[in-house]
Tab-separated table of C-alpha atoms and ligand atoms in Angstrom:
chain	number	residue	atom	x	y	z
T	232	MET	CA	-1.649	2.258	17.326
T	233	ARG	CA	-2.133	5.422	15.233
T	234	VAL	CA	0.238	5.727	13.108
T	235	ARG	CA	1.007	9.771	11.771
T	236	PHE	CA	3.004	10.551	8.708
T	237	LEU	CA	5.408	13.700	8.116
T	238	GLY	CA	7.187	13.219	5.479
T	239	THR	CA	6.150	11.017	2.127
T	240	SER	CA	8.488	12.196	-0.324
T	241	SER	CA	11.679	10.613	-1.329
T	242	ALA	CA	15.994	12.021	-1.963
T	243	VAL	CA	14.134	15.742	-1.916
T	244	PRO	CA	11.031	17.618	-0.564
T	245	THR	CA	8.164	19.382	-2.623
T	246	ASP	CA	6.120	22.003	-1.701
T	247	SER	CA	4.151	18.946	-0.154
T	248	ARG	CA	5.986	16.582	0.467
T	249	GLY	CA	8.549	16.312	3.059
T	250	LEU	CA	10.956	14.095	4.042
T	251	PRO	CA	10.708	10.072	5.199
T	252	ALA	CA	9.441	10.426	8.985
T	253	ILE	CA	6.362	8.687	10.474
T	254	LEU	CA	5.285	8.590	14.216
T	255	VAL	CA	4.327	5.424	15.382
T	256	LYS	CA	1.503	6.282	18.738
T	257	THR	CA	-0.229	3.822	21.214
T	258	VAL	CA	-1.012	4.758	24.297
T	259	GLY	CA	1.286	6.762	26.695
T	260	ASP	CA	3.832	5.957	23.905
T	261	SER	CA	5.397	6.564	20.367
T	262	ILE	CA	8.026	5.880	18.223
T	263	LEU	CA	9.697	7.827	15.432
T	264	LEU	CA	10.774	5.991	11.913
T	265	ASP	CA	13.203	8.090	10.467
T	266	CYS	CA	13.783	11.690	10.779
T	267	GLY	CA	14.755	12.792	7.655
T	268	GLU	CA	15.661	17.177	6.923
T	269	GLY	CA	12.395	19.320	8.447
T	270	THR	CA	10.542	16.419	10.410
T	271	GLN	CA	10.783	18.587	14.064
T	272	ARG	CA	9.293	21.555	11.630
T	273	GLN	CA	6.367	19.144	10.235
T	274	MET	CA	5.805	17.390	13.734
T	275	ILE	CA	5.155	21.492	14.759
T	276	ARG	CA	2.578	22.066	12.135
T	277	ALA	CA	1.003	18.564	12.507
T	278	ARG	CA	1.450	19.863	16.832
T	279	GLU	CA	2.869	16.610	17.453
T	280	SER	CA	4.638	17.201	21.178
T	281	LEU	CA	8.586	17.008	20.237
T	282	MET	CA	9.784	16.994	24.374
T	283	LYS	CA	7.882	12.844	24.429
T	284	VAL	CA	9.602	11.611	21.016
T	285	ASP	CA	12.193	9.429	22.989
T	286	LYS	CA	12.954	6.854	20.208
T	287	VAL	CA	14.069	7.121	17.528
T	288	VAL	CA	14.655	4.223	14.298
T	289	VAL	CA	16.924	5.060	11.002
T	290	THR	CA	16.269	2.472	8.879
T	291	HIS	CA	19.111	3.820	6.101
T	292	LEU	CA	22.439	5.807	6.158
T	293	HIS	CA	21.048	7.808	3.295
T	294	GLY	CA	20.913	11.188	3.886
T	295	ASP	CA	17.191	12.156	3.188
T	296	HIS	CA	16.601	9.667	6.264
T	297	PHE	CA	18.339	10.553	8.762
T	298	PHE	CA	19.379	14.857	7.970
T	299	GLY	CA	16.441	15.489	10.409
T	300	LEU	CA	17.665	13.835	13.457
T	301	MET	CA	20.756	16.503	14.944
T	302	PRO	CA	18.820	19.723	15.021
T	303	MET	CA	15.941	17.355	16.506
T	304	ILE	CA	18.280	15.952	19.472
T	305	GLN	CA	19.744	20.031	19.164
T	306	SER	CA	16.085	21.365	20.203
T	307	LEU	CA	15.768	18.515	22.236
T	308	GLY	CA	18.402	20.008	24.319
T	309	ILE	CA	17.117	23.134	24.762
T	310	LEU	CA	13.433	21.913	25.133
T	311	ARG	CA	13.492	18.828	27.555
T	312	LYS	CA	17.270	18.746	30.089
T	313	GLY	CA	17.719	15.972	31.873
T	314	SER	CA	15.481	12.804	29.596
T	315	ASP	CA	17.725	10.261	27.498
T	316	LEU	CA	16.504	10.015	23.828
T	317	MET	CA	17.234	6.251	22.135
T	318	VAL	CA	18.346	6.552	18.702
T	319	ILE	CA	17.876	2.350	17.192
T	320	GLY	CA	20.478	1.937	13.495
T	321	PRO	CA	22.944	1.160	11.769
T	322	ARG	CA	26.453	1.381	13.435
T	323	ALA	CA	28.255	4.126	12.014
T	324	LEU	CA	25.205	6.272	12.510
T	325	MET	CA	26.980	6.420	15.970
T	326	ASP	CA	29.998	7.724	14.871
T	327	ILE	CA	27.929	10.098	12.942
T	328	ILE	CA	25.825	11.901	15.487
T	329	ARG	CA	29.893	11.524	18.325
T	330	GLY	CA	31.582	12.719	15.334
T	331	ILE	CA	29.460	15.745	15.124
T	332	GLU	CA	29.623	16.412	19.084
T	333	GLU	CA	33.232	16.052	19.529
T	334	LYS	CA	33.666	18.628	16.172
T	335	THR	CA	31.651	21.700	17.116
T	336	GLY	CA	30.975	21.018	20.680
T	337	SER	CA	27.226	20.493	21.010
T	338	LYS	CA	27.357	17.744	22.820
T	339	PRO	CA	23.728	17.697	24.069
T	340	GLN	CA	22.194	17.823	27.615
T	341	PHE	CA	20.760	14.537	28.303
T	342	ARG	CA	21.978	11.539	27.718
T	343	VAL	CA	21.670	9.601	23.421
T	344	GLU	CA	21.674	6.107	23.223
T	345	PHE	CA	22.159	3.882	20.998
T	346	ARG	CA	20.981	0.717	20.559
T	347	GLU	CA	22.816	-1.409	16.971
T	348	ILE	CA	20.364	-2.050	14.583
T	349	GLU	CA	20.437	-6.227	14.978
T	350	VAL	CA	17.902	-8.647	12.271
T	351	TYR	CA	15.010	-11.218	13.515
T	352	ARG	CA	16.167	-10.547	17.339
T	353	SER	CA	11.938	-9.519	18.706
T	354	PHE	CA	12.065	-6.550	21.947
T	355	ARG	CA	10.370	-4.856	23.612
T	356	LEU	CA	10.864	-0.920	23.411
T	357	GLY	CA	9.072	0.826	25.663
T	358	ARG	CA	5.348	-0.415	25.242
T	359	PHE	CA	6.084	-1.946	21.354
T	360	ILE	CA	7.416	-4.673	20.646
T	361	LEU	CA	10.396	-4.575	17.666
T	362	GLU	CA	11.718	-6.554	14.929
T	363	PHE	CA	14.711	-6.030	12.239
T	364	PHE	CA	15.223	-7.786	8.692
T	365	PRO	CA	17.405	-6.668	5.865
T	366	VAL	CA	15.993	-5.421	2.187
T	367	ASP	CA	16.726	-4.793	-0.819
T	368	HIS	CA	17.903	-1.147	-1.604
T	369	ALA	CA	20.562	-1.864	-4.381
T	370	GLY	CA	22.897	-3.554	-1.841
T	371	PHE	CA	23.213	-0.703	0.496
T	372	GLU	CA	22.608	-1.399	4.503
T	373	THR	CA	18.689	-1.185	4.960
T	374	TYR	CA	16.299	-2.517	7.516
T	375	GLY	CA	13.050	-2.644	7.582
T	376	VAL	CA	11.141	-2.714	10.567
T	377	LYS	CA	7.869	-5.217	12.477
T	378	ILE	CA	6.318	-3.073	14.645
T	379	ARG	CA	3.557	-5.150	17.115
T	380	GLU	CA	1.779	-3.199	20.102
T	381	PRO	CA	1.521	-5.996	23.235
T	382	ASP	CA	-1.874	-8.093	23.576
T	383	ARG	CA	-4.720	-6.052	25.424
T	384	PRO	CA	-7.082	-7.826	27.848
T	385	GLY	CA	-9.998	-9.292	26.789
T	386	ARG	CA	-13.444	-7.120	26.532
T	387	PHE	CA	-15.234	-7.443	30.083
T	388	ASP	CA	-18.666	-9.152	29.933
T	389	PRO	CA	-21.202	-7.049	32.271
T	390	VAL	CA	-24.135	-9.011	31.941
T	391	ARG	CA	-21.847	-12.424	32.750
T	392	ALA	CA	-20.977	-10.254	35.608
T	393	ASP	CA	-24.810	-9.180	36.669
T	394	GLU	CA	-25.428	-13.075	35.920
T	395	LEU	CA	-22.149	-14.338	39.186
T	396	GLY	CA	-23.677	-10.891	41.174
T	397	ILE	CA	-20.889	-9.744	41.402
T	398	PRO	CA	-20.755	-5.308	43.363
T	399	PRO	CA	-19.681	-2.932	40.621
T	400	VAL	CA	-16.534	-1.822	43.400
T	401	LEU	CA	-15.292	-5.246	42.221
T	402	ARG	CA	-15.417	-5.008	39.175
T	403	GLY	CA	-12.237	-2.875	38.352
T	404	ILE	CA	-10.027	-5.568	40.409
T	405	LEU	CA	-11.439	-8.477	37.374
T	406	GLN	CA	-10.451	-6.488	34.224
T	407	ARG	CA	-6.835	-5.714	35.894
T	408	GLY	CA	-6.395	-8.976	35.877
T	409	PHE	CA	-7.189	-10.030	39.522
T	410	SER	CA	-9.229	-12.912	41.238
T	411	VAL	CA	-12.030	-11.098	43.721
T	412	LYS	CA	-13.580	-13.185	46.602
T	413	LEU	CA	-17.338	-12.097	47.259
T	414	PRO	CA	-18.961	-11.616	49.608
T	415	ASP	CA	-20.769	-14.984	50.103
T	416	GLY	CA	-17.681	-16.615	49.915
T	417	ARG	CA	-17.225	-17.526	45.744
T	418	VAL	CA	-14.110	-16.515	44.112
T	419	VAL	CA	-14.063	-15.304	40.538
T	420	ARG	CA	-11.348	-15.602	38.412
T	421	PRO	CA	-10.778	-12.949	35.738
T	422	GLN	CA	-11.063	-15.438	33.009
T	423	ASP	CA	-15.170	-16.232	33.820
T	424	VAL	CA	-15.699	-12.086	33.045
T	425	MET	CA	-13.358	-11.575	31.197
T	426	GLY	CA	-13.354	-12.717	26.589
T	427	PRO	CA	-9.935	-13.736	25.606
T	428	PRO	CA	-6.838	-11.343	25.443
T	429	ARG	CA	-6.430	-9.517	22.355
T	430	ARG	CA	-3.752	-9.176	19.686
T	431	GLY	CA	-2.114	-5.878	19.505
T	432	SER	CA	-1.775	-4.315	15.868
T	433	ILE	CA	0.558	-4.984	13.893
T	434	LEU	CA	2.344	-2.411	11.433
T	435	VAL	CA	5.112	-3.656	9.301
T	436	TYR	CA	7.313	-0.674	7.055
T	437	SER	CA	10.014	-1.297	3.967
T	438	SER	CA	12.008	1.810	4.442
T	439	ASP	CA	13.791	1.479	0.850
T	440	THR	CA	13.614	-1.960	-1.020
T	441	ARG	CA	13.030	-3.349	-4.190
T	442	PRO	CA	10.382	-6.438	-3.323
T	443	THR	CA	11.944	-8.720	-1.324
T	444	GLU	CA	11.186	-11.509	0.554
T	445	SER	CA	11.762	-10.556	4.048
T	446	VAL	CA	8.798	-8.155	3.783
T	447	ILE	CA	6.067	-10.474	2.881
T	448	ARG	CA	7.686	-12.861	4.914
T	449	ALA	CA	6.914	-9.405	7.819
T	450	ALA	CA	3.420	-8.414	6.377
T	451	ARG	CA	2.006	-11.910	6.510
T	452	GLU	CA	0.367	-11.344	10.459
T	453	ALA	CA	0.602	-7.458	10.030
T	454	ASP	CA	-2.686	-5.411	9.913
T	455	VAL	CA	-0.829	-2.713	7.832
T	456	LEU	CA	2.562	-3.038	5.619
T	457	ILE	CA	3.285	0.224	4.686
T	458	HIS	CA	5.729	-0.112	1.698
T	459	GLU	CA	7.600	2.407	-0.335
T	460	ALA	CA	6.684	3.367	-4.240
T	461	THR	CA	9.066	5.436	-5.477
T	462	TYR	CA	7.882	4.798	-8.928
T	463	LEU	CA	4.530	4.165	-11.661
T	464	HIS	CA	5.740	0.894	-13.186
T	465	GLU	CA	6.357	2.706	-16.183
T	466	LEU	CA	9.824	3.824	-14.782
T	467	ARG	CA	10.408	0.375	-13.546
T	468	ASP	CA	13.633	0.650	-15.613
T	469	ARG	CA	14.988	3.808	-12.363
T	470	ALA	CA	13.679	1.418	-9.322
T	471	VAL	CA	15.591	-1.267	-10.510
T	472	SER	CA	18.715	0.257	-11.268
T	473	THR	CA	17.836	2.791	-8.120
T	474	GLY	CA	17.203	-0.490	-5.557
T	475	HIS	CA	13.521	1.083	-5.199
T	476	SER	CA	9.997	-0.500	-6.159
T	477	THR	CA	7.543	0.608	-8.618
T	478	ALA	CA	3.453	1.153	-7.200
T	479	PHE	CA	2.422	-2.370	-8.773
T	480	GLU	CA	5.356	-3.987	-7.333
T	481	ALA	CA	4.316	-2.575	-3.678
T	482	GLY	CA	0.790	-4.192	-5.170
T	483	GLN	CA	2.164	-7.474	-5.521
T	484	VAL	CA	4.164	-7.746	-1.790
T	485	ALA	CA	1.279	-6.388	-0.229
T	486	GLU	CA	-0.567	-9.635	-2.111
T	487	ALA	CA	1.771	-12.274	-1.558
T	488	ALA	CA	1.858	-11.199	2.131
T	489	GLY	CA	-1.674	-11.233	2.384
T	490	VAL	CA	-1.564	-8.202	3.953
T	491	ARG	CA	-5.485	-6.346	5.293
T	492	ARG	CA	-3.915	-2.772	3.866
T	493	LEU	CA	-1.067	-1.572	1.962
T	494	ILE	CA	-0.430	2.575	2.965
T	495	LEU	CA	2.272	3.418	0.096
T	496	THR	CA	4.554	6.506	0.593
T	497	HIS	CA	8.441	7.507	-0.212
T	498	PHE	CA	7.081	9.512	-3.736
T	499	SER	CA	9.781	10.871	-5.979
T	500	ALA	CA	9.778	14.407	-6.665
T	501	ARG	CA	8.794	13.672	-10.102
T	502	TYR	CA	4.633	13.337	-9.072
T	503	ARG	CA	2.484	16.262	-8.330
T	504	GLU	CA	-0.163	15.418	-5.339
T	505	GLU	CA	-2.492	14.169	-8.379
T	506	ASP	CA	-0.603	11.903	-9.755
T	507	LEU	CA	-0.565	10.349	-6.379
T	508	VAL	CA	-4.231	8.618	-6.681
T	509	LYS	CA	-2.835	6.749	-9.992
T	510	PHE	CA	0.094	5.202	-7.244
T	511	GLU	CA	-3.407	3.516	-5.709
T	512	GLU	CA	-4.762	2.507	-8.915
T	513	GLU	CA	-2.101	0.629	-10.076
T	514	ALA	CA	-1.262	-1.371	-6.699
T	515	SER	CA	-4.765	-2.470	-6.987
T	516	GLN	CA	-4.179	-3.644	-10.537
T	517	ALA	CA	-1.425	-5.953	-8.133
T	518	TYR	CA	-3.665	-6.454	-4.577
T	519	GLY	CA	-7.343	-7.178	-2.951
T	520	GLY	CA	-6.983	-5.107	0.156
T	521	GLU	CA	-7.181	-1.462	0.984
T	522	VAL	CA	-4.530	0.810	-0.510
T	523	ILE	CA	-3.825	4.452	0.831
T	524	ALA	CA	-1.034	6.567	-0.762
T	525	ALA	CA	-0.465	8.434	1.827
T	526	ARG	CA	0.214	12.356	1.891
T	527	ASP	CA	1.635	14.017	4.516
T	528	PHE	CA	0.073	14.683	7.770
T	529	LEU	CA	-2.438	11.546	6.752
T	530	VAL	CA	-3.175	9.480	10.205
T	531	VAL	CA	-4.401	6.004	10.044
T	532	ASP	CA	-5.679	4.039	12.730
T	533	ILE	CA	-4.581	0.624	12.948
U	77	ZN	ZN1	14.855	7.424	1.027
U	78	ZN	ZN1	17.388	4.984	0.711
């Protein structure tokens, strides 16, 4: 899985940070998490294909997380007629999209399919398995999401294949999961030459939230936790009153979950790029794993 941060600011953009959007990619598929204003421009700058966007998750209906969606639908209507777009979000999002279409007469030339978020029900979407959970964002309906890649087949063992005398022409068939019959009549099964299946990567995105148990639970088996850190801990009071987290608190959540890596994002516009190292240091006071404060266009392989 590869993650690219397209916007790492909160509420308002800065000269170096766009509004929330994270592109998650796996082989042959991708999904966009949140779509703040300016996301399509960020994608173009990152040389990510707008044409390939076919799944967008909106975690909540604060403008910084979805005001980029309508312009993206408009562009897709021009660029990619005929192909569907799946939007997953809180129920009211559908009314907003249909309302704009109705009032402006700007119906796209393709189908916008909508799926309302349901919590704790995992489902497959393209090559991903998604599960949403509620978070704690000052009482505003907001969801975090866990994204899992399907398990991959185990590694092929060429030494074992030589020992069994399997001709090269039959090896690809075993790697695709089928048994083969050798010229001498012996049958070789995939598990005779393949290692155990490799677990697909798991990513958890907190969206906007106070530190909360649902994120800790979701992140327990995750490889990476992307947690918001709107403020440094000196502004904890402000974090509490607005339903956000400090970098230190994000570190506490990651530590409680025992997750391997923590990526911070959603920084208040009051902070400059040179302040972001303080976010990493502060989270590291509470968390023993690797911490990264995301920058726009950062790519992380999971
Ligand atoms: Zn936000
Ligand atoms: Zn919010």
